Amino acid sequence: MKPYSRLAYQTIKVAALAGGVGGAKLVVGLANCLPPENLSVIVNTGDDFTHFGLRICPDLDSVMYALGDLQDPTRGWGLAGDTNQVLQALRTLGAPDWFQLGDKDLATHLERTRCLAEGLSLTETTLHLCARLGIRASVLPMSDDPAPTFILTRDGRKLAFQEYFVREHFEPEVAEIDLEAAGRAKPTRKVMDALMEADLVVLCPSNPWVSIDPILRVAGLRDLVQEKPVVAVSPLIQGKAVKGPAAKMFAELGIEPAALQVLAHYGNLVSAFVLDELDALSVQNSELKDIILYSTNTLMQCAQHKFRLADEVLRLGLLVLNQSEKHD
Ligand code: FO1
């Protein structure tokens, strides 16, 4: 992997908001462009749940494994080269098997659960796991309080996020997304400091509804983000999500699944918006004032693509920073 070269943006502090596999990919690119002390990743914990008594934090794990270059390259979640012996033994016992916990991956959940039971916060536990995995950027849960996201379905059910996403393969139609718990969750000192010290905030190409919104819903975090230059990256390309239910959710909530609707969703939070070059034509005639639109290839299929997109996001961030300084 090519080490980062000394570029102007390396002196700026960046806070990236992320959740899920797409977010983790851009985070890897950012980590390759910036010195580790200048990158904080604030991660969605709305997907977290307790399974077999173990505390599972899928988005924290996806970011951690991606930064440690440990992730399964095909699935984007879980560990590369993991096996499923425990899962198979559980199946024999008739235990629920809808959520795949790999044998090596189980070590993360066991150690996290042990640390939490000993009284460490989720932030302290995550920093401990990151240190052991050799990850130097700050990976921060959005809150130490549980903040589960629920999906209210058109057929009248209230599903915990992993029940909707994994057990039901995000097939049920979404009527509403319940982020009430995130709204009650307190932000951590570390997350607030990361946002206050940041020169630039990046909204990674994660699902706006269930990955970025829960973070913004935690008390005070949206206001802190609002005060900073923000570059957001669309998770939709030509109306489709690279992975996961983002496009399907837009449609079910009565909104056209399109990059510009992602921008509309974030509204006045965003100073610059990165969308895929395949969507560039669709925005030519749109009336957007005060927001820089930038189109490029946003599909991150290999390490080189992640670094290039991160480099472009940071250059754009510098441009926004310079412009805001001019106006001050
Ligand atoms: N995603 C799946 O689609 N199926 C699984 O069985 C599954 C297991 C799993 C175990 C640990 C972990 O950290 C993540 C896991 N994921 C699985 C991914 C995860 O549920 C989703 O990617 C996120 O919650 C969406 O952001």
CSV table of C-alpha atoms and ligand atoms in Angstrom, one decimal:
chain,number,residue,atom,x,y,z
A,1,MET,CA,0.0,0.0,0.0
A,2,LYS,CA,1.4,3.4,-1.0
A,3,PRO,CA,2.1,5.6,2.1
A,4,TYR,CA,0.4,9.0,2.0
A,5,SER,CA,2.4,11.7,0.3
A,6,ARG,CA,2.8,15.1,2.0
A,7,LEU,CA,-0.1,17.2,0.7
A,8,ALA,CA,-1.7,20.4,1.9
A,9,TYR,CA,-4.7,18.6,3.3
A,10,GLN,CA,-2.6,16.5,5.6
A,11,THR,CA,-2.5,19.3,8.2
A,12,ILE,CA,-6.3,19.5,8.5
A,13,LYS,CA,-8.3,17.5,11.1
A,14,VAL,CA,-11.1,15.4,9.6
A,15,ALA,CA,-14.1,13.9,11.3
A,16,ALA,CA,-15.8,11.3,9.1
A,17,LEU,CA,-19.3,10.0,9.9
A,18,ALA,CA,-19.7,6.4,8.8
A,19,GLY,CA,-21.7,3.3,9.0
A,20,GLY,CA,-21.8,0.1,7.0
A,21,VAL,CA,-19.6,-1.3,4.2
A,22,GLY,CA,-19.6,1.8,1.8
A,23,GLY,CA,-18.6,4.1,4.6
A,24,ALA,CA,-15.8,1.8,5.7
A,25,LYS,CA,-14.4,1.8,2.2
A,26,LEU,CA,-14.0,5.6,2.1
A,27,VAL,CA,-12.6,5.6,5.7
A,28,VAL,CA,-9.8,3.3,4.4
A,29,GLY,CA,-9.0,5.8,1.7
A,30,LEU,CA,-9.1,8.7,4.2
A,31,ALA,CA,-6.7,6.8,6.5
A,32,ASN,CA,-4.3,6.4,3.6
A,33,CYS,CA,-4.3,10.1,2.8
A,34,LEU,CA,-4.1,11.5,6.4
A,35,PRO,CA,-1.8,11.1,9.3
A,36,PRO,CA,-3.7,9.0,11.9
A,37,GLU,CA,-3.8,11.7,14.5
A,38,ASN,CA,-5.8,13.9,12.0
A,39,LEU,CA,-8.6,11.3,11.4
A,40,SER,CA,-11.5,10.5,13.7
A,41,VAL,CA,-14.3,8.2,12.5
A,42,ILE,CA,-17.6,8.6,14.2
A,43,VAL,CA,-19.5,5.4,13.7
A,44,ASN,CA,-23.2,4.5,13.8
A,45,THR,CA,-24.2,2.2,16.6
A,46,GLY,CA,-27.9,2.0,15.7
A,47,ASP,CA,-27.3,-1.4,14.2
A,48,ASP,CA,-25.9,-2.8,17.4
A,49,PHE,CA,-27.6,-5.7,19.2
A,50,THR,CA,-27.2,-8.5,21.7
A,51,HIS,CA,-27.1,-12.0,20.3
A,52,PHE,CA,-26.3,-15.1,22.3
A,53,GLY,CA,-25.5,-12.7,25.2
A,54,LEU,CA,-22.7,-11.1,23.1
A,55,ARG,CA,-22.7,-7.4,22.2
A,56,ILE,CA,-22.4,-7.1,18.4
A,57,CYS,CA,-21.5,-3.7,16.9
A,58,PRO,CA,-21.6,-4.4,13.1
A,59,ASP,CA,-20.6,-0.9,11.9
A,60,LEU,CA,-17.8,-0.5,14.4
A,61,ASP,CA,-16.5,-3.9,13.3
A,62,SER,CA,-16.8,-3.1,9.6
A,63,VAL,CA,-14.8,0.1,10.1
A,64,MET,CA,-12.2,-1.6,12.4
A,65,TYR,CA,-11.7,-4.6,10.2
A,66,ALA,CA,-11.5,-2.4,7.1
A,67,LEU,CA,-8.9,-0.1,8.7
A,68,GLY,CA,-6.9,-3.1,9.9
A,69,ASP,CA,-7.1,-4.6,6.4
A,70,LEU,CA,-8.7,-7.7,8.0
A,71,GLN,CA,-12.2,-7.6,6.4
A,72,ASP,CA,-13.7,-10.2,4.1
A,73,PRO,CA,-13.2,-8.6,0.7
A,74,THR,CA,-16.3,-10.1,-0.9
A,75,ARG,CA,-18.9,-9.5,1.8
A,76,GLY,CA,-17.3,-6.3,3.2
A,77,TRP,CA,-18.2,-7.4,6.7
A,78,GLY,CA,-16.7,-10.0,9.0
A,79,LEU,CA,-13.1,-11.3,8.8
A,80,ALA,CA,-11.2,-12.6,5.8
A,81,GLY,CA,-10.6,-16.3,5.8
A,82,ASP,CA,-13.0,-16.9,8.7
A,83,THR,CA,-14.7,-20.2,9.3
A,84,ASN,CA,-18.2,-21.2,10.6
A,85,GLN,CA,-17.6,-24.1,12.9
A,86,VAL,CA,-19.4,-22.6,15.8
A,87,LEU,CA,-22.3,-21.6,13.6
A,88,GLN,CA,-22.6,-25.1,12.3
A,89,ALA,CA,-22.5,-26.6,15.8
A,90,LEU,CA,-25.2,-24.1,16.8
A,91,ARG,CA,-27.3,-25.3,13.9
A,92,THR,CA,-27.0,-28.9,15.1
A,93,LEU,CA,-28.3,-27.7,18.5
A,94,GLY,CA,-31.3,-26.0,16.8
A,95,ALA,CA,-30.1,-22.5,17.8
A,96,PRO,CA,-31.0,-19.4,15.7
A,97,ASP,CA,-28.5,-19.3,12.7
A,98,TRP,CA,-29.8,-16.3,10.8
A,99,PHE,CA,-26.9,-14.1,11.9
A,100,GLN,CA,-23.5,-15.4,10.8
A,101,LEU,CA,-20.9,-15.1,13.5
A,102,GLY,CA,-17.6,-16.4,12.2
A,103,ASP,CA,-15.2,-18.3,14.5
A,104,LYS,CA,-12.5,-15.6,14.5
A,105,ASP,CA,-15.1,-12.8,14.5
A,106,LEU,CA,-16.6,-14.3,17.7
A,107,ALA,CA,-13.3,-13.3,19.5
A,108,THR,CA,-14.2,-9.6,18.9
A,109,HIS,CA,-17.7,-10.0,20.3
A,110,LEU,CA,-16.5,-12.0,23.3
A,111,GLU,CA,-13.8,-9.5,24.2
A,112,ARG,CA,-16.1,-6.5,23.7
A,113,THR,CA,-18.7,-8.2,25.9
A,114,ARG,CA,-16.1,-9.0,28.6
A,115,CYS,CA,-14.8,-5.4,28.6
A,116,LEU,CA,-18.3,-3.9,28.8
A,117,ALA,CA,-19.2,-6.3,31.7
A,118,GLU,CA,-16.0,-5.1,33.5
A,119,GLY,CA,-17.4,-1.6,33.3
A,120,LEU,CA,-15.5,-0.1,30.3
A,121,SER,CA,-17.6,2.1,28.1
A,122,LEU,CA,-18.2,1.2,24.5
A,123,THR,CA,-15.7,4.0,23.5
A,124,GLU,CA,-13.0,2.6,25.8
A,125,THR,CA,-13.7,-0.9,24.6
A,126,THR,CA,-13.4,0.1,20.9
A,127,LEU,CA,-10.2,2.0,21.5
A,128,HIS,CA,-8.8,-1.1,23.2
A,129,LEU,CA,-9.8,-3.4,20.3
A,130,CYS,CA,-8.4,-0.9,17.8
A,131,ALA,CA,-5.1,-0.6,19.7
A,132,ARG,CA,-4.8,-4.4,19.7
A,133,LEU,CA,-5.6,-4.5,15.9
A,134,GLY,CA,-2.9,-1.9,15.2
A,135,ILE,CA,-5.5,0.8,14.1
A,136,ARG,CA,-4.1,4.3,14.8
A,137,ALA,CA,-7.0,6.6,13.6
A,138,SER,CA,-9.6,7.2,16.3
A,139,VAL,CA,-12.6,5.0,15.8
A,140,LEU,CA,-15.4,6.4,18.0
A,141,PRO,CA,-18.9,5.0,18.6
A,142,MET,CA,-21.5,7.8,18.2
A,143,SER,CA,-22.6,7.3,21.9
A,144,ASP,CA,-21.9,5.0,24.8
A,145,ASP,CA,-25.6,4.7,25.4
A,146,PRO,CA,-27.5,2.0,23.5
A,147,ALA,CA,-29.3,3.7,20.6
A,148,PRO,CA,-31.0,0.9,18.6
A,149,THR,CA,-32.7,1.8,15.3
A,150,PHE,CA,-36.1,0.1,14.7
A,151,ILE,CA,-37.8,-0.3,11.4
A,152,LEU,CA,-41.6,0.0,11.3
A,153,THR,CA,-42.8,-2.1,8.5
A,154,ARG,CA,-45.9,-1.6,6.3
A,155,ASP,CA,-47.3,-4.9,7.6
A,156,GLY,CA,-47.4,-3.3,11.1
A,157,ARG,CA,-44.3,-4.8,12.7
A,158,LYS,CA,-41.5,-3.1,14.7
A,159,LEU,CA,-38.2,-4.8,13.8
A,160,ALA,CA,-34.8,-4.3,15.4
A,161,PHE,CA,-32.3,-3.3,12.6
A,162,GLN,CA,-30.5,-6.6,12.3
A,163,GLU,CA,-33.9,-8.5,12.2
A,164,TYR,CA,-34.9,-6.3,9.3
A,165,PHE,CA,-31.5,-6.3,7.5
A,166,VAL,CA,-30.1,-9.8,8.0
A,167,ARG,CA,-33.0,-12.0,9.1
A,168,GLU,CA,-35.5,-10.6,6.7
A,169,HIS,CA,-33.0,-9.6,4.0
A,170,PHE,CA,-34.5,-6.0,4.0
A,171,GLU,CA,-37.5,-7.4,2.2
A,172,PRO,CA,-40.4,-5.8,4.3
A,173,GLU,CA,-41.6,-2.5,3.1
A,174,VAL,CA,-40.4,0.4,5.4
A,175,ALA,CA,-43.2,2.6,6.7
A,176,GLU,CA,-41.0,4.5,9.2
A,177,ILE,CA,-37.5,4.5,10.7
A,178,ASP,CA,-37.5,4.9,14.5
A,179,LEU,CA,-34.4,6.7,15.7
A,180,GLU,CA,-35.9,7.7,19.0
A,181,ALA,CA,-33.2,5.9,21.1
A,182,ALA,CA,-30.5,7.8,19.2
A,183,GLY,CA,-32.4,11.0,20.1
A,184,ARG,CA,-32.2,10.1,23.8
A,185,ALA,CA,-28.5,9.0,23.6
A,186,LYS,CA,-25.8,11.3,25.0
A,187,PRO,CA,-22.8,12.2,22.9
A,188,THR,CA,-19.4,11.2,24.3
A,189,ARG,CA,-16.7,13.7,25.2
A,190,LYS,CA,-14.5,12.2,22.6
A,191,VAL,CA,-17.0,12.5,19.8
A,192,MET,CA,-17.8,16.1,20.7
A,193,ASP,CA,-14.1,17.0,20.9
A,194,ALA,CA,-13.5,15.3,17.5
A,195,LEU,CA,-16.2,17.4,15.9
A,196,MET,CA,-15.2,20.6,17.7
A,197,GLU,CA,-11.5,20.1,16.7
A,198,ALA,CA,-12.3,19.1,13.1
A,199,ASP,CA,-11.5,21.5,10.2
A,200,LEU,CA,-13.7,19.3,7.9
A,201,VAL,CA,-16.5,16.8,8.3
A,202,VAL,CA,-17.0,14.1,5.8
A,203,LEU,CA,-20.3,12.3,5.4
A,204,CYS,CA,-19.2,8.9,4.0
A,205,PRO,CA,-21.3,7.2,1.3
A,206,SER,CA,-23.3,5.3,3.9
A,207,ASN,CA,-27.1,4.9,4.0
A,208,PRO,CA,-28.4,8.4,4.9
A,209,TRP,CA,-31.5,7.0,6.7
A,210,VAL,CA,-30.0,4.3,8.9
A,211,SER,CA,-26.3,5.0,9.1
A,212,ILE,CA,-25.7,8.8,9.0
A,213,ASP,CA,-29.1,10.0,10.5
A,214,PRO,CA,-28.7,8.1,13.8
A,215,ILE,CA,-25.3,9.8,14.3
A,216,LEU,CA,-26.8,13.2,13.5
A,217,ARG,CA,-29.7,12.5,15.9
A,218,VAL,CA,-27.6,12.1,19.0
A,219,ALA,CA,-28.1,15.2,21.2
A,220,GLY,CA,-26.0,18.1,19.9
A,221,LEU,CA,-24.1,16.4,17.2
A,222,ARG,CA,-26.1,17.8,14.2
A,223,ASP,CA,-25.4,21.3,15.6
A,224,LEU,CA,-21.7,20.6,15.9
A,225,VAL,CA,-21.5,19.3,12.3
A,226,GLN,CA,-23.5,22.3,11.1
A,227,GLU,CA,-20.8,24.6,12.2
A,228,LYS,CA,-18.1,22.9,10.0
A,229,PRO,CA,-17.5,22.7,6.3
A,230,VAL,CA,-19.1,19.4,5.3
A,231,VAL,CA,-18.4,17.3,2.2
A,232,ALA,CA,-21.0,14.5,1.7
A,233,VAL,CA,-20.6,11.6,-0.7
A,234,SER,CA,-23.6,10.0,-2.3
A,235,PRO,CA,-24.2,6.3,-1.7
A,236,LEU,CA,-26.4,6.1,-4.7
A,237,ILE,CA,-25.2,5.6,-8.3
A,238,GLN,CA,-27.9,6.0,-11.0
A,239,GLY,CA,-30.6,5.5,-8.4
A,240,LYS,CA,-29.1,2.3,-7.0
A,241,ALA,CA,-27.2,1.5,-3.8
A,242,VAL,CA,-23.9,-0.2,-4.3
A,243,LYS,CA,-24.9,-2.5,-1.4
A,244,GLY,CA,-27.8,-2.6,1.0
A,245,PRO,CA,-31.3,-1.1,1.1
A,246,ALA,CA,-30.7,2.7,0.7
A,247,ALA,CA,-32.4,3.0,-2.7
A,248,LYS,CA,-35.3,0.7,-1.7
A,249,MET,CA,-35.8,2.8,1.5
A,250,PHE,CA,-36.0,6.0,-0.5
A,251,ALA,CA,-38.6,4.6,-2.8
A,252,GLU,CA,-40.7,3.1,0.0
A,253,LEU,CA,-40.6,6.4,1.9
A,254,GLY,CA,-42.0,8.1,-1.3
A,255,ILE,CA,-38.8,9.8,-2.4
A,256,GLU,CA,-37.1,9.2,-5.8
A,257,PRO,CA,-33.9,7.2,-5.2
A,258,ALA,CA,-31.4,9.6,-6.7
A,259,ALA,CA,-28.1,11.3,-5.7
A,260,LEU,CA,-29.8,14.7,-5.6
A,261,GLN,CA,-32.4,13.4,-3.2
A,262,VAL,CA,-29.5,12.4,-0.9
A,263,LEU,CA,-28.3,16.0,-1.0
A,264,ALA,CA,-31.8,17.3,-0.4
A,265,HIS,CA,-32.0,14.9,2.6
A,266,TYR,CA,-28.9,16.4,4.2
A,267,GLY,CA,-30.1,19.9,3.2
A,268,ASN,CA,-28.2,22.9,4.5
A,269,LEU,CA,-25.7,20.7,6.4
A,270,VAL,CA,-23.7,20.2,3.3
A,271,SER,CA,-21.1,22.6,1.7
A,272,ALA,CA,-20.0,20.3,-1.1
A,273,PHE,CA,-21.5,17.1,-2.5
A,274,VAL,CA,-19.8,14.4,-4.4
A,275,LEU,CA,-21.9,12.3,-6.8
A,276,ASP,CA,-21.0,9.7,-9.3
A,277,GLU,CA,-19.9,10.8,-12.8
A,278,LEU,CA,-22.8,8.7,-14.2
A,279,ASP,CA,-25.2,11.0,-12.4
A,280,ALA,CA,-23.5,14.3,-13.4
A,281,LEU,CA,-25.9,15.0,-16.3
A,282,SER,CA,-29.0,14.8,-14.1
A,283,VAL,CA,-27.8,17.7,-12.0
A,284,GLN,CA,-26.8,20.1,-14.7
A,285,ASN,CA,-30.0,22.0,-14.7
A,286,SER,CA,-30.7,21.8,-11.0
A,287,GLU,CA,-30.9,25.0,-9.1
A,288,LEU,CA,-28.4,24.6,-6.3
A,289,LYS,CA,-26.9,27.7,-4.8
A,290,ASP,CA,-24.0,27.8,-2.4
A,291,ILE,CA,-23.2,24.1,-2.7
A,292,ILE,CA,-20.3,22.8,-4.7
A,293,LEU,CA,-21.2,19.8,-6.8
A,294,TYR,CA,-18.4,17.5,-7.8
A,295,SER,CA,-18.7,14.4,-9.9
A,296,THR,CA,-16.3,11.5,-10.2
A,297,ASN,CA,-16.2,7.7,-10.1
A,298,THR,CA,-17.5,6.9,-6.7
A,299,LEU,CA,-17.6,3.1,-7.1
A,300,MET,CA,-14.8,1.9,-4.8
A,301,GLN,CA,-13.9,-1.5,-6.3
A,302,CYS,CA,-10.2,-1.7,-5.2
A,303,ALA,CA,-7.7,0.0,-2.8
A,304,GLN,CA,-6.7,2.4,-5.5
A,305,HIS,CA,-10.3,3.6,-6.0
A,306,LYS,CA,-10.7,4.2,-2.3
A,307,PHE,CA,-7.5,6.3,-2.1
A,308,ARG,CA,-8.4,8.3,-5.2
A,309,LEU,CA,-11.9,9.1,-4.0
A,310,ALA,CA,-10.6,10.1,-0.5
A,311,ASP,CA,-7.9,12.3,-2.1
A,312,GLU,CA,-10.6,14.1,-4.2
A,313,VAL,CA,-12.9,14.5,-1.2
A,314,LEU,CA,-10.1,16.0,0.8
A,315,ARG,CA,-9.1,18.4,-2.0
A,316,LEU,CA,-12.7,19.5,-2.3
A,317,GLY,CA,-12.7,19.9,1.5
A,318,LEU,CA,-9.7,22.2,1.3
A,319,LEU,CA,-11.5,24.3,-1.4
A,320,VAL,CA,-14.5,24.6,0.8
A,321,LEU,CA,-12.3,25.6,3.8
A,322,ASN,CA,-10.4,28.2,1.7
A,323,GLN,CA,-13.7,29.7,0.5
A,324,SER,CA,-15.2,29.8,4.0
A,325,GLU,CA,-12.1,31.6,5.2
A,326,LYS,CA,-12.5,34.2,2.5
A,327,HIS,CA,-16.0,34.9,3.6
A,328,ASP,CA,-15.1,35.2,7.3
B,1,FO1,N1,-24.6,-9.1,7.3
B,1,FO1,C1,-25.4,-10.0,6.6
B,1,FO1,O1,-25.9,-9.7,5.6
B,1,FO1,N2,-25.5,-11.3,7.2
B,1,FO1,C2,-24.9,-11.7,8.3
B,1,FO1,O2,-25.1,-12.8,8.7
B,1,FO1,C3,-24.1,-10.7,9.0
B,1,FO1,C4,-23.4,-11.1,10.1
B,1,FO1,C5,-22.5,-10.1,10.7
B,1,FO1,C6,-21.7,-10.5,11.8
B,1,FO1,C7,-20.9,-9.5,12.4
B,1,FO1,C8,-20.8,-8.2,11.9
B,1,FO1,O3,-20.0,-7.4,12.4
B,1,FO1,C9,-21.5,-7.9,10.8
B,1,FO1,C10,-22.4,-8.8,10.2
B,1,FO1,N3,-23.2,-8.5,9.1
B,1,FO1,C11,-24.0,-9.4,8.4
B,1,FO1,C12,-23.1,-7.2,8.5
B,1,FO1,C13,-24.1,-6.2,9.1
B,1,FO1,O4,-25.2,-6.7,9.7
B,1,FO1,C14,-24.5,-5.0,8.2
B,1,FO1,O5,-23.5,-4.8,7.2
B,1,FO1,C15,-24.7,-3.7,8.9
B,1,FO1,O6,-25.4,-3.8,10.0
B,1,FO1,C16,-25.3,-2.7,7.9
B,1,FO1,O7,-24.6,-1.5,8.1
